[in-house]
Coordinates of C-alpha atoms in Angstrom, one line a residue:
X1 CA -84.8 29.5 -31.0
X2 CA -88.1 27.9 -29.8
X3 CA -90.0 30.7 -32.5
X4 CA -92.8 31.1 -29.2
X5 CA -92.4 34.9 -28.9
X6 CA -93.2 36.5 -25.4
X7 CA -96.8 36.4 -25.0
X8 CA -98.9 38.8 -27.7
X9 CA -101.8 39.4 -25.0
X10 CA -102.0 43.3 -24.7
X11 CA -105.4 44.0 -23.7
X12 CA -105.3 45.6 -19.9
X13 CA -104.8 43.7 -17.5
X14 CA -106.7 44.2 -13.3
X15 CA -104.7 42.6 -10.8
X16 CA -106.5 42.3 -7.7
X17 CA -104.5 41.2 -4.6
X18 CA -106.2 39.7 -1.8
X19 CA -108.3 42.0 0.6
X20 CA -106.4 41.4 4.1
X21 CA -108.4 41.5 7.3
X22 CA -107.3 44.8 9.6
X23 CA -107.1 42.4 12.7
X24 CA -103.1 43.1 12.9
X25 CA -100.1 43.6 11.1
X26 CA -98.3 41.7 8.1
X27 CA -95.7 39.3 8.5
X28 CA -93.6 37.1 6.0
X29 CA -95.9 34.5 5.4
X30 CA -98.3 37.1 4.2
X31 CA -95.9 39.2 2.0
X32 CA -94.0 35.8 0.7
X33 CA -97.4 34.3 -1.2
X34 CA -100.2 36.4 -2.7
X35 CA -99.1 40.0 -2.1
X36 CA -95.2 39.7 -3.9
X37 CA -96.7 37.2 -6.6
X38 CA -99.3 40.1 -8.0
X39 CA -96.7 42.5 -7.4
X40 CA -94.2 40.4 -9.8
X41 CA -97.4 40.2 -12.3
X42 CA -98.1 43.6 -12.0
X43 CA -94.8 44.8 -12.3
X44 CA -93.8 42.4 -16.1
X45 CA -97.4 43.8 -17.5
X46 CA -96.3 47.5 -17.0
X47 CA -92.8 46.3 -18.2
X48 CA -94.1 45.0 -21.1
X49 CA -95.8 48.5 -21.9
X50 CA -99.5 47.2 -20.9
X51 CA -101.9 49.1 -19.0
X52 CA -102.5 47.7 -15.4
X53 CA -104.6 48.2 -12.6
X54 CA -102.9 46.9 -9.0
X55 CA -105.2 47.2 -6.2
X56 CA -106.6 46.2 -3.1
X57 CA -108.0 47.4 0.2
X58 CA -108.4 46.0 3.6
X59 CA -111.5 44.1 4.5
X60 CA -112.7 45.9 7.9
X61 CA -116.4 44.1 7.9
X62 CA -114.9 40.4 8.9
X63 CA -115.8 38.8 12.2
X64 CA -112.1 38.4 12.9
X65 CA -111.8 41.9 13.3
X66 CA -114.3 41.6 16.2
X67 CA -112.9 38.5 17.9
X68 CA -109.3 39.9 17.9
X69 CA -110.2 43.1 19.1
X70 CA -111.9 41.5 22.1
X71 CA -109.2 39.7 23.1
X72 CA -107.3 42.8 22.4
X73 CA -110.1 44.7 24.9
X74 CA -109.8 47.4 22.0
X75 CA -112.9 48.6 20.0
X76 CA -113.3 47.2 16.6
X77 CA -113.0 50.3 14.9
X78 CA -110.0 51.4 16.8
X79 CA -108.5 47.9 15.6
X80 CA -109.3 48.5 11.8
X81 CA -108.0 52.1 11.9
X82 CA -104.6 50.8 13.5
X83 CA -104.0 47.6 11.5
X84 CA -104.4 49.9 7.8
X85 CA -101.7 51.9 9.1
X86 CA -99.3 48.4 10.0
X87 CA -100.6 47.1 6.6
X88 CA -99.7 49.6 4.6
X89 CA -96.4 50.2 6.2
X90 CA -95.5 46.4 5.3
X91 CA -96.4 46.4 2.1
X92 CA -95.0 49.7 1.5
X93 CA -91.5 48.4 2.7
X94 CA -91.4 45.6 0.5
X95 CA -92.2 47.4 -2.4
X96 CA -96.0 46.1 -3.3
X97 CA -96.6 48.8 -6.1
X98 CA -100.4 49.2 -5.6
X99 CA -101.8 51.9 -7.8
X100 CA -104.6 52.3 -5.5
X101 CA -105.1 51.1 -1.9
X102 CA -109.0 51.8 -1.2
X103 CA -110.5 53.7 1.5
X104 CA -113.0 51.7 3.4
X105 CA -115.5 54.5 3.5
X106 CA -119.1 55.6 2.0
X107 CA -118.4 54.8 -1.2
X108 CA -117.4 51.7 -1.0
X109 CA -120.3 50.8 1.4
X110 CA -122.6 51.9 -1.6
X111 CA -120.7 50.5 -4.7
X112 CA -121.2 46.8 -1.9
X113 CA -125.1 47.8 -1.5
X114 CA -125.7 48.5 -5.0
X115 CA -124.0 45.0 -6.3
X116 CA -126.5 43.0 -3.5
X117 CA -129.5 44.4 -4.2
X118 CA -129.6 44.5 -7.5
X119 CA -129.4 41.1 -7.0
X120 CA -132.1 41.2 -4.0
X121 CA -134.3 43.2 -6.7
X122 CA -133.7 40.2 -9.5
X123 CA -134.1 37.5 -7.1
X124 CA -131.0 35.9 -6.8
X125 CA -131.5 35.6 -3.1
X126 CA -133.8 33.0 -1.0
X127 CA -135.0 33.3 2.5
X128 CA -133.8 30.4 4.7
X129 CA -133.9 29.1 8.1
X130 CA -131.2 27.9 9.9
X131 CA -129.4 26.8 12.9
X132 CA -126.8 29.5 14.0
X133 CA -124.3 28.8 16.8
X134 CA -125.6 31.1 19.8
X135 CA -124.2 32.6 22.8
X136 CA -126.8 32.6 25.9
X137 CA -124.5 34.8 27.7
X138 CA -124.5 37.7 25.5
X139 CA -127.3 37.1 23.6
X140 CA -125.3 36.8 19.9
X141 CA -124.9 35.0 17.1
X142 CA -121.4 33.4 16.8
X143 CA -120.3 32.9 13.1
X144 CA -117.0 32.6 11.1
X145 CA -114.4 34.4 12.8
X146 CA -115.8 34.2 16.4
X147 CA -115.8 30.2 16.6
X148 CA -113.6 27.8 15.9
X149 CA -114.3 24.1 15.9
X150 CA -113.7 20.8 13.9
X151 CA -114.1 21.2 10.0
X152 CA -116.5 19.0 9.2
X153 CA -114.9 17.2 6.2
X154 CA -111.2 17.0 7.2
X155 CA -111.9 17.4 10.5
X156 CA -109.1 19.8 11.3
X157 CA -109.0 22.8 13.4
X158 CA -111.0 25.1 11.7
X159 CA -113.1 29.0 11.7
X160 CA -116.6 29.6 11.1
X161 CA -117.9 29.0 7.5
X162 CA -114.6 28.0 5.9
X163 CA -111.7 26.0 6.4
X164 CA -108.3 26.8 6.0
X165 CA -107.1 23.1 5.4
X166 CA -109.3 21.7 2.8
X167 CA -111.0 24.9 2.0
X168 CA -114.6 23.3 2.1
X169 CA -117.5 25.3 3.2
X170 CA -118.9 25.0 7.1
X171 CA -121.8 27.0 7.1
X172 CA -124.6 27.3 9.9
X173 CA -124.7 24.2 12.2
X174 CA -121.8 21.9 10.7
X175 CA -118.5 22.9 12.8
X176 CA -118.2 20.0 15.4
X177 CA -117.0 20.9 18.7
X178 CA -117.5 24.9 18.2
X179 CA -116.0 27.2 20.5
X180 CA -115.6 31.0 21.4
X181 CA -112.5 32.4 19.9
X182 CA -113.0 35.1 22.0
X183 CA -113.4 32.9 25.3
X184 CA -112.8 29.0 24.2
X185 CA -115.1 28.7 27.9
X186 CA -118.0 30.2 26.8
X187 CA -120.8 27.6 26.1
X188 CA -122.2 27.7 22.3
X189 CA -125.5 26.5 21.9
X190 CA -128.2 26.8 18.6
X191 CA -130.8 29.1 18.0
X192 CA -132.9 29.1 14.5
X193 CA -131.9 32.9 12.5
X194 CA -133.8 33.5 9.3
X195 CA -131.3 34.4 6.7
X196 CA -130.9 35.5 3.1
X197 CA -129.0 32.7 1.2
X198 CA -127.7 32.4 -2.9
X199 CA -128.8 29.3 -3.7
X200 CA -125.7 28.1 -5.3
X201 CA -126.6 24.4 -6.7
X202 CA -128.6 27.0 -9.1
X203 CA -125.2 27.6 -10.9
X204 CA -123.9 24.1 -10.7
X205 CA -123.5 23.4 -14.7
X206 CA -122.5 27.6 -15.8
X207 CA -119.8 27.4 -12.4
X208 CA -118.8 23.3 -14.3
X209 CA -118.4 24.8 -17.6
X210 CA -116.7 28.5 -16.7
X211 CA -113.7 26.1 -14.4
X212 CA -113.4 23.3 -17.2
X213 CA -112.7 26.5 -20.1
X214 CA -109.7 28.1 -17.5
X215 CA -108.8 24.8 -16.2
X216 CA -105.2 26.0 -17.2
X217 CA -105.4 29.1 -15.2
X218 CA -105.8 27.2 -11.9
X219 CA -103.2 25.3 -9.6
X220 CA -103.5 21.7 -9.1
X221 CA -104.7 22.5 -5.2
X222 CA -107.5 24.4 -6.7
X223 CA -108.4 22.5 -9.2
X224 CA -108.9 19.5 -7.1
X225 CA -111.0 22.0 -4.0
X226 CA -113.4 22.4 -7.2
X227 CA -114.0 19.0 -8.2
X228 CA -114.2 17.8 -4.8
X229 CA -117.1 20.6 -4.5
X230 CA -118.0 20.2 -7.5
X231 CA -119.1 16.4 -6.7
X232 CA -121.3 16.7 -3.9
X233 CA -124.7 18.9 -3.9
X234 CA -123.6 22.8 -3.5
X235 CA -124.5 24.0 -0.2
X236 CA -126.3 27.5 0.1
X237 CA -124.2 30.4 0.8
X238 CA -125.1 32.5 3.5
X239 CA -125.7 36.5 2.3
X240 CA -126.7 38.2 5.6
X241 CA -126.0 37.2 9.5
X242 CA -127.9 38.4 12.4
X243 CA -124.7 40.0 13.8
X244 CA -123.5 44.1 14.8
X245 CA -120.5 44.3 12.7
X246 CA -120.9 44.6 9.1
X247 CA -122.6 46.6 6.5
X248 CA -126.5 47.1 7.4
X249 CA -128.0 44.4 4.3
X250 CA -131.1 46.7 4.1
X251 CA -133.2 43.9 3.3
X252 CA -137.1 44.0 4.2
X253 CA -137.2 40.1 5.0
X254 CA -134.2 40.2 7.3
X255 CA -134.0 43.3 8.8
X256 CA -131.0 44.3 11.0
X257 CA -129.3 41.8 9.0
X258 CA -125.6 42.5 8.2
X259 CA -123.9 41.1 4.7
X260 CA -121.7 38.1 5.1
X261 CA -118.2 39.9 4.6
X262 CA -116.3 37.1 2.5
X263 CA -119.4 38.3 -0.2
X264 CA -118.2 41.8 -0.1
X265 CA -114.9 41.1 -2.0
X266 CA -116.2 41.1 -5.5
X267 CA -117.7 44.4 -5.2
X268 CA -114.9 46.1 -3.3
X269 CA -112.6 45.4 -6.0
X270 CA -114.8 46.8 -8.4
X271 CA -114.7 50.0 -5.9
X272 CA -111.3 49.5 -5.2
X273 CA -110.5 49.6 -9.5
X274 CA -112.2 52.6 -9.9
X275 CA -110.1 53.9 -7.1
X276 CA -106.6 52.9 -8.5
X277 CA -108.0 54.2 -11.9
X278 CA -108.3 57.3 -10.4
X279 CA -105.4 57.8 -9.2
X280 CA -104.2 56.9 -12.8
X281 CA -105.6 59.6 -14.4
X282 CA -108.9 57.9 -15.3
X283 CA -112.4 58.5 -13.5
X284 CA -114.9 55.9 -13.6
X285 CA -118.1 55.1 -11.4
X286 CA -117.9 51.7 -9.8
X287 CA -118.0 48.7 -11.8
X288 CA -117.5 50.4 -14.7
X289 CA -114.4 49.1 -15.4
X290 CA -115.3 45.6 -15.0
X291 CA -118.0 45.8 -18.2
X292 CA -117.4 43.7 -20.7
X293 CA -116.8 46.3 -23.2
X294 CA -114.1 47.5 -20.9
X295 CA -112.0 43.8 -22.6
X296 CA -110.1 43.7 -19.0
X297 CA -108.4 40.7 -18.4
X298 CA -108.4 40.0 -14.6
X299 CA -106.2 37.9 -12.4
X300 CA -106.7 37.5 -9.1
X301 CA -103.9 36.2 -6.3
X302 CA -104.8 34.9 -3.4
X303 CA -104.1 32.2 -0.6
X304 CA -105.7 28.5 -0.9
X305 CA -108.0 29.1 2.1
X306 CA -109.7 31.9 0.6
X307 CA -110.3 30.2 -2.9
X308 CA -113.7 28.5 -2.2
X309 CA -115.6 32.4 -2.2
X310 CA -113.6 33.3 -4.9
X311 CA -113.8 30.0 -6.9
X312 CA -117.7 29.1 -6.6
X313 CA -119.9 31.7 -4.4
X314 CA -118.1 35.0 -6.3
X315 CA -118.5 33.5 -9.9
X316 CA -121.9 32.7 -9.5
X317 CA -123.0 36.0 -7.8
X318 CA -121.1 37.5 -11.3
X319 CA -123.2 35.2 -13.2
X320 CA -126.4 36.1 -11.5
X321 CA -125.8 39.6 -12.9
X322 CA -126.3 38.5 -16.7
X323 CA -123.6 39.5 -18.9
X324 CA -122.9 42.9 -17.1
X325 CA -119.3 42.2 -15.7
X326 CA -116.2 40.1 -17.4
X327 CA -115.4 37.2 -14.9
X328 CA -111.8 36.5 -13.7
X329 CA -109.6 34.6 -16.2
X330 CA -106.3 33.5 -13.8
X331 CA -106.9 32.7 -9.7
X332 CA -103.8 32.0 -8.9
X333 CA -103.1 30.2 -5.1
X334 CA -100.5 30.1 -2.7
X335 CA -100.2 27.6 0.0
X336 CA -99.0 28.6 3.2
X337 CA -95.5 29.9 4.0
X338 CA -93.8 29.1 7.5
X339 CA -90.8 30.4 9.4
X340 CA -87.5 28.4 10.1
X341 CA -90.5 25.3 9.7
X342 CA -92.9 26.3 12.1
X343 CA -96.0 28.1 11.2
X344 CA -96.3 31.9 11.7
X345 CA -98.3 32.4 14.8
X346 CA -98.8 36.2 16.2
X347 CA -100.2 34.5 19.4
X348 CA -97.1 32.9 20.0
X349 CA -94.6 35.8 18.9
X350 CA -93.5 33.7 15.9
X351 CA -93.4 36.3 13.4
X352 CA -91.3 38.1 11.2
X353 CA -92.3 41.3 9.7
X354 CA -90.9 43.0 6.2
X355 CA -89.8 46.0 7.9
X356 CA -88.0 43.5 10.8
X357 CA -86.2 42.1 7.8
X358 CA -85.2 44.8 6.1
X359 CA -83.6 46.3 9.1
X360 CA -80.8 43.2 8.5
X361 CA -81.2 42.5 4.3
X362 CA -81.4 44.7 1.3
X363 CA -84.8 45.2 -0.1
X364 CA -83.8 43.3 -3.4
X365 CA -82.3 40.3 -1.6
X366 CA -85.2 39.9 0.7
X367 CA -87.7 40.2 -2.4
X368 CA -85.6 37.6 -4.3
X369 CA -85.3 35.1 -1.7
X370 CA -89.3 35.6 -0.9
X371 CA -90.1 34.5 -4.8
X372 CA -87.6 31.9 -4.7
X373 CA -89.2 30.5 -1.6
X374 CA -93.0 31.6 -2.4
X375 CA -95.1 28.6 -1.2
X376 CA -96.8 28.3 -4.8
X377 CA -96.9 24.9 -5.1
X378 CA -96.8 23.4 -1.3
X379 CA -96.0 24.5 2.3
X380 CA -92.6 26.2 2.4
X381 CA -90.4 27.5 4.8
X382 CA -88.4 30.9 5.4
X383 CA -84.6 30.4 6.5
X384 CA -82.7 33.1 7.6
X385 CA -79.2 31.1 7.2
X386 CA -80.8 30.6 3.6
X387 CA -81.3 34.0 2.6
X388 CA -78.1 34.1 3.4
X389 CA -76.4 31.6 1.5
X390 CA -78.2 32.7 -1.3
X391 CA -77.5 36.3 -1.5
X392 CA -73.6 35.6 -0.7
X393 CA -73.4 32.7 -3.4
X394 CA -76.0 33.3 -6.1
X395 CA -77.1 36.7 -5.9
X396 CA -74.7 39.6 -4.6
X397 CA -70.9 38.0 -4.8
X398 CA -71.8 36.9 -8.9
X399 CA -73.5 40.0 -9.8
X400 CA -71.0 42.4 -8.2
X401 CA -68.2 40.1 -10.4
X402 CA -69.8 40.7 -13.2
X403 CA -70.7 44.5 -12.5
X404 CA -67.1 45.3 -11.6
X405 CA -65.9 43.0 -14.7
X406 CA -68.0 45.9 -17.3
X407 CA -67.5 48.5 -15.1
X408 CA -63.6 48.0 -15.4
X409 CA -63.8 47.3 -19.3
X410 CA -65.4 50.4 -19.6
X411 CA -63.1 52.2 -17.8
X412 CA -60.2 51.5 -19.8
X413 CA -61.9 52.4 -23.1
X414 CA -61.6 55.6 -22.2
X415 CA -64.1 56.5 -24.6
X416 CA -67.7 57.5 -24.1
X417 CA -69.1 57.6 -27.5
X418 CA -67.9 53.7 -28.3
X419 CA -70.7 51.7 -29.6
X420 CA -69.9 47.9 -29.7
X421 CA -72.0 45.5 -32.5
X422 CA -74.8 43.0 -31.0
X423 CA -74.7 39.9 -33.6
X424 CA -77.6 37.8 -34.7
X425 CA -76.3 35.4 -32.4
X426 CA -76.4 37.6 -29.0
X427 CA -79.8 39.0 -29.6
X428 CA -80.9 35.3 -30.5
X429 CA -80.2 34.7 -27.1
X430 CA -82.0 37.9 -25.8
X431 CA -85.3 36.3 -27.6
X432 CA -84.5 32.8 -25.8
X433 CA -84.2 34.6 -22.7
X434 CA -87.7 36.8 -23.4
X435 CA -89.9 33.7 -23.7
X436 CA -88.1 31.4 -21.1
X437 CA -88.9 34.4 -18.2
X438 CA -92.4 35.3 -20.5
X439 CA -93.9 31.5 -19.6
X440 CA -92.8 32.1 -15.4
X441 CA -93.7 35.9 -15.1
X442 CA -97.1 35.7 -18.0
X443 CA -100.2 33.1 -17.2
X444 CA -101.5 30.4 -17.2
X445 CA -97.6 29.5 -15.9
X446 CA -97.2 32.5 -14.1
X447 CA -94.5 30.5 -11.3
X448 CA -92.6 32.9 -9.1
X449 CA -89.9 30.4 -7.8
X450 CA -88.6 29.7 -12.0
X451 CA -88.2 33.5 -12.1
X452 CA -86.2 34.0 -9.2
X453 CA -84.3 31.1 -10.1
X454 CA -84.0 32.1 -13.4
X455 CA -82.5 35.2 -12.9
X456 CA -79.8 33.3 -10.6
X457 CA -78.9 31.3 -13.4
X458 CA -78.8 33.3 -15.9
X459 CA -76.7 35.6 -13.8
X460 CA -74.4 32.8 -13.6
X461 CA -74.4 32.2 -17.2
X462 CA -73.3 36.2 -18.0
X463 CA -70.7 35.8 -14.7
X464 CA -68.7 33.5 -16.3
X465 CA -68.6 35.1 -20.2
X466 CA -67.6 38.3 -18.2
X467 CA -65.0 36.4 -16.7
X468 CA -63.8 34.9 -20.0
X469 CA -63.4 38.6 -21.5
X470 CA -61.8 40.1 -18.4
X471 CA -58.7 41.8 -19.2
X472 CA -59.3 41.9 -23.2
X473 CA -60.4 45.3 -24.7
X474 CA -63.3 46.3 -26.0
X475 CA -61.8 47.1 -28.7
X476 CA -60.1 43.7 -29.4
X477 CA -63.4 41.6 -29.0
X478 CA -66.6 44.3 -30.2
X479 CA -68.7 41.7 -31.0
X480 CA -68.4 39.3 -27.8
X481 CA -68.2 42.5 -25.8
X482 CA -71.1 43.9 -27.1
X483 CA -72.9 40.5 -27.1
X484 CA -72.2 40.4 -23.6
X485 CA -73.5 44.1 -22.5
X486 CA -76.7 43.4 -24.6
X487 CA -77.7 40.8 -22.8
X488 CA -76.7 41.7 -19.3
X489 CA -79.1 44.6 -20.2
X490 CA -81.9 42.2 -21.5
X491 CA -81.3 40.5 -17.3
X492 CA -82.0 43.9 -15.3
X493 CA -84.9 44.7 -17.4
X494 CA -86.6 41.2 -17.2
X495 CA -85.0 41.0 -13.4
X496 CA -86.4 44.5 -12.7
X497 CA -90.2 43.2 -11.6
X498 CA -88.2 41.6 -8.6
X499 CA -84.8 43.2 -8.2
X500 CA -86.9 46.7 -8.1
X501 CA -83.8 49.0 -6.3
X502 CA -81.0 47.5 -8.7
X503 CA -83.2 48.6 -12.2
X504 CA -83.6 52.0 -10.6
X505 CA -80.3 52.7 -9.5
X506 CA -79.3 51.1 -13.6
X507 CA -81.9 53.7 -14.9
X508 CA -80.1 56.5 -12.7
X509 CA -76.3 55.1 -13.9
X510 CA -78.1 55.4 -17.9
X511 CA -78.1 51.7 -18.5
X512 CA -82.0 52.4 -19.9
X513 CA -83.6 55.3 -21.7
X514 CA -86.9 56.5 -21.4
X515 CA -89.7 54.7 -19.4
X516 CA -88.8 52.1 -16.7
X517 CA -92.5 50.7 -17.1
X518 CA -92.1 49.8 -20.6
X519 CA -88.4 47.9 -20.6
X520 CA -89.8 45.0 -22.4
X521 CA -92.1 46.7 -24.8
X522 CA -91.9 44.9 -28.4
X523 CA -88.8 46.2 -30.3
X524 CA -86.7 46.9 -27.1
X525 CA -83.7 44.8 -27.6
X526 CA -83.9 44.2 -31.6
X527 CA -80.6 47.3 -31.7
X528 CA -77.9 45.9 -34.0
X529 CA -75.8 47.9 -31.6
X530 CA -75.3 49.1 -27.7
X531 CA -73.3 51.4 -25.7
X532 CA -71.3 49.9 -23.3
X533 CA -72.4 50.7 -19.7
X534 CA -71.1 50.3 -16.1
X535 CA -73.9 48.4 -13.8
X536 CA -74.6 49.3 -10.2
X537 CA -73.4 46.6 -7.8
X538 CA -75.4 45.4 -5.3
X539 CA -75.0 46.1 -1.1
X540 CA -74.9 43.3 1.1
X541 CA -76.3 46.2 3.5
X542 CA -79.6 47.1 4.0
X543 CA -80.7 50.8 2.5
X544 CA -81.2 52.0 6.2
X545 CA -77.5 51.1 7.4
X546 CA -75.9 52.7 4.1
X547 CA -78.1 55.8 5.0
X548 CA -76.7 55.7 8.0
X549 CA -80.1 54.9 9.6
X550 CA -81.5 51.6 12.0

């Protein structure tokens, strides 16, 4: 034994997942990175008997809204109102256990204006002039979502104020070549806009210091965006844009003004908490949760190309609010996920949706093959003949083996009351298997392909001693058989963040007692003894086609 325990952390723990933009629906390439990774998270806390907060909401004030649903020839509130429905339904399907999904409504729109002025009140925020990109023909202002150009650093394709590529700011007058994303044939030109900016230089040294002290809670990817940022002059962050979609700024120097949306994020999770607490049990006013007192430890998920706001502009605007709020410990990244190699495009009807999937897959299977794939690291690809391979080989011919291996022991027992011995030895191995999935499912080395994997292998490992003992009584080998049942038991509970159906039909069969959110507590596999237990096996078929639904 390593003698590193699973980690001793319990304070509670917010897990925010990314706020995604009602322009559509969700594909794979959505599910596959930030939204199954804090799921995962979310789901080892509560296993591990720790409070947790899992939430999110859409984030209806972005400019992509607008663009898409002009090209759509929809209103942008129509848009919104139909996307939440698709969004939901996605994450729903895959099994995203949000405790609260947040209403965009009044509330939220006053926990946002609360947050900005009270740093207009202290401030925070500078008047500036600036170049906007301007459409003669209509008479707007065309920022971030509606116009795409050149990034002006890596000089890909790129939208409005970030870029997706290298994740460096664009802001005002720096995209080269911009363009309509509404109509690539409207002609752009420049008008001046006087708009309210955070002067983010101003945080240079706290924003060095807070990065350098979690340097371990970032990805190599992010880590290098911050130092490239981090060695050039900060540029100013736009707060408010002369636009008609948004949330009204009410500022007196810019009136009609409209905050910049990617700014909204850090107070809509604060809404968005208090909304998930709710629904919890626990009633608190906005922000409240995120007090220091509070002792929350938050990590946030989220794709590389939203990690500049949520890296530099989002920090400082917590900083500008004194020691009010705790700050994010872990922002963890994902790089982008493709399908069969080619990047998902909705334009081009290269998608592939959860529910589409789970028309052909089990839930599990496709939730398995998702974290085994998850682009953490690098680009990675989604392969149907994959999946496949890997639920037929690794996943639901080797578990079924070993299921019907202690189903059958059982079974000719005969005797429900048996109770076999766990030796020092088996539950020796139970605490090597604790801290080898505690450093992939826990942070700084939270890694959702190790986890996945590692519940392949390990399922391996408990195939073949099954196999060994097949055919011998339980009563003629207690201790290897009861060695053997431990640990199988120790898998599905530190499987059961990703194999979410297979731990609840175990639960249902009596494999577990008592609370599926606390299967790893402390104590939970120290029994000198176990009774014997006949797993579920796993379908090849989806849940729809054994219902005898599509």
């Amino acid at each position: 034994m390593t003698g590193v325990l699973p980690k001793d952390d319990d304070r509670p723990v917010l897990v925010l997942g990314p706020n995604p933009t009602p322009n559509g629906g969700m594909h794979l390439g959505h599910i596959a990175g930030p939204y199954l990774a804090g799921d995962v998270y979310a789901r080892y806390q509560r296993a591990r008997g720790r409070n947790v907060i899992f939430t999110t909401e859409t984030d209806d004030s972005q400019t992509y809204v607008v663009a898409s649903a002009a090209r759509e020839g929809i209103t942008s509130e129509a848009l919104c109102k139909r996307s939440t429905v698709q969004i939901q339904e996605a994450l729903q399907a895959i099994g995203i256990s949000y405790d609260g999904f947040g209403p965009f409504d009044s509330m939220y729109k006053a926990t946002v204006l609360q947050y900005f002025k009270a740093l207009h009140d202290a401030g925070v925020f500078k008047v500036k002039t600036v170049r906007l990109p301007y459409l003669e023909r209509t008479g707007e202002f065309m920022v971030e979502g509606l116009i795409e150009g050149d990034c002006p650093v890596c000089l890909s394709s790129s939208r409005g104020g970030l870029c997706e590529t290298c994740c460096h700011p664009n802001n005002f007058d720096q995209l080269l070549n911009p363009h309509s994303t509404i109509n690539p044939d409207d002609k752009l030109t420049y008008r001046e806009a006087t708009i309210m900016v955070l002067p983010l230089e101003e945080y240079r040294d706290r924003l060095t210091k807070y990065h350098e002290s979690l340097a371990t809670h970032r990805r190599p990817h992010v880590r290098q965006m911050i130092a490239e940022l981090l060695a050039r002059p900060l540029q100013d962050v736009p707060i408010t844009f002369p636009l008609n979609w948004g949330i009204d700024a009410q500022f007196p120097e810019v009136p009609g003004q409209v905050l910049n949306a990617w700014l909204e994020l850090i107070p809509a999770g604060m809404f968005t908490t208090s909304y998930a607490a709710s629904k919890l049990g626990r009633d608190t006013v906005p922000g409240e949760l995120w007090r220091k007192a509070e002792n929350l430890r938050i990590v946030h998920f989220l794709g590389f190309d939203n990690a500049y706001y949520f890296c530099l502009p989002h920090i400082a605007m917590l900083m500008a609010h004194g020691d009010k709020y705790v700050w994010p410990e872990s922002i963890i990244n994902n790089e982008f996920y493709e399908l069969e190699s080619s990047k998902f495009s909705t334009s081009k009807r290269h998608v592939l949706t959860p529910q589409e999937l789970l028309k052909e897959v089990p839930r599990d299977v496709a939730r398995l093959y998702l974290a085994l794939t998850a682009p953490e690291y690098q680009r990675s690809t989604f392969s149907r003949a994959g999946l496949d391979k890997m639920a037929e080989d690794r996943l639901i011919g080797p578990w079924n083996q070993l299921a019907g291996t202690l189903a059958k022991a059982v079974a000719n027992a005969g005797d429900d009351s048996i109770r076999l011995p766990v030796t020092p030895g088996g539950r020796g191995r139970i605490v090597l298997m604790l801290e080898r999935f505690d450093l992939f499912y826990e942070m700084p080395t939270f890694n959702l392909n190790r986890a996945a994997d590692t519940v392949l292998t390990q399922l391996d490992r408990l195939r073949g001693r099954a196999a060994a003992l097949d055919g011998i009584g339980l009563d003629e080998q207690p201790e290897a058989w009861g060695d053997l049942f431990a640990e199988v038991k120790a898998l599905l509970a530190l499987a059961s963040p990703l194999l979410i159906d297979l731990v609840t039909a175990a639960e249902e069969a009596g494999v577990f007692d008592g609370n599926l959110n606390a299967l790893l507590a402390k104590g939970a596999f120290e029994a000198a003894d176990i009774k014997p237990f006949a797993p579920p096996l796993l379908s090849a078929e989806p849940a729809g086609a054994l219902a005898g639904g599509g």
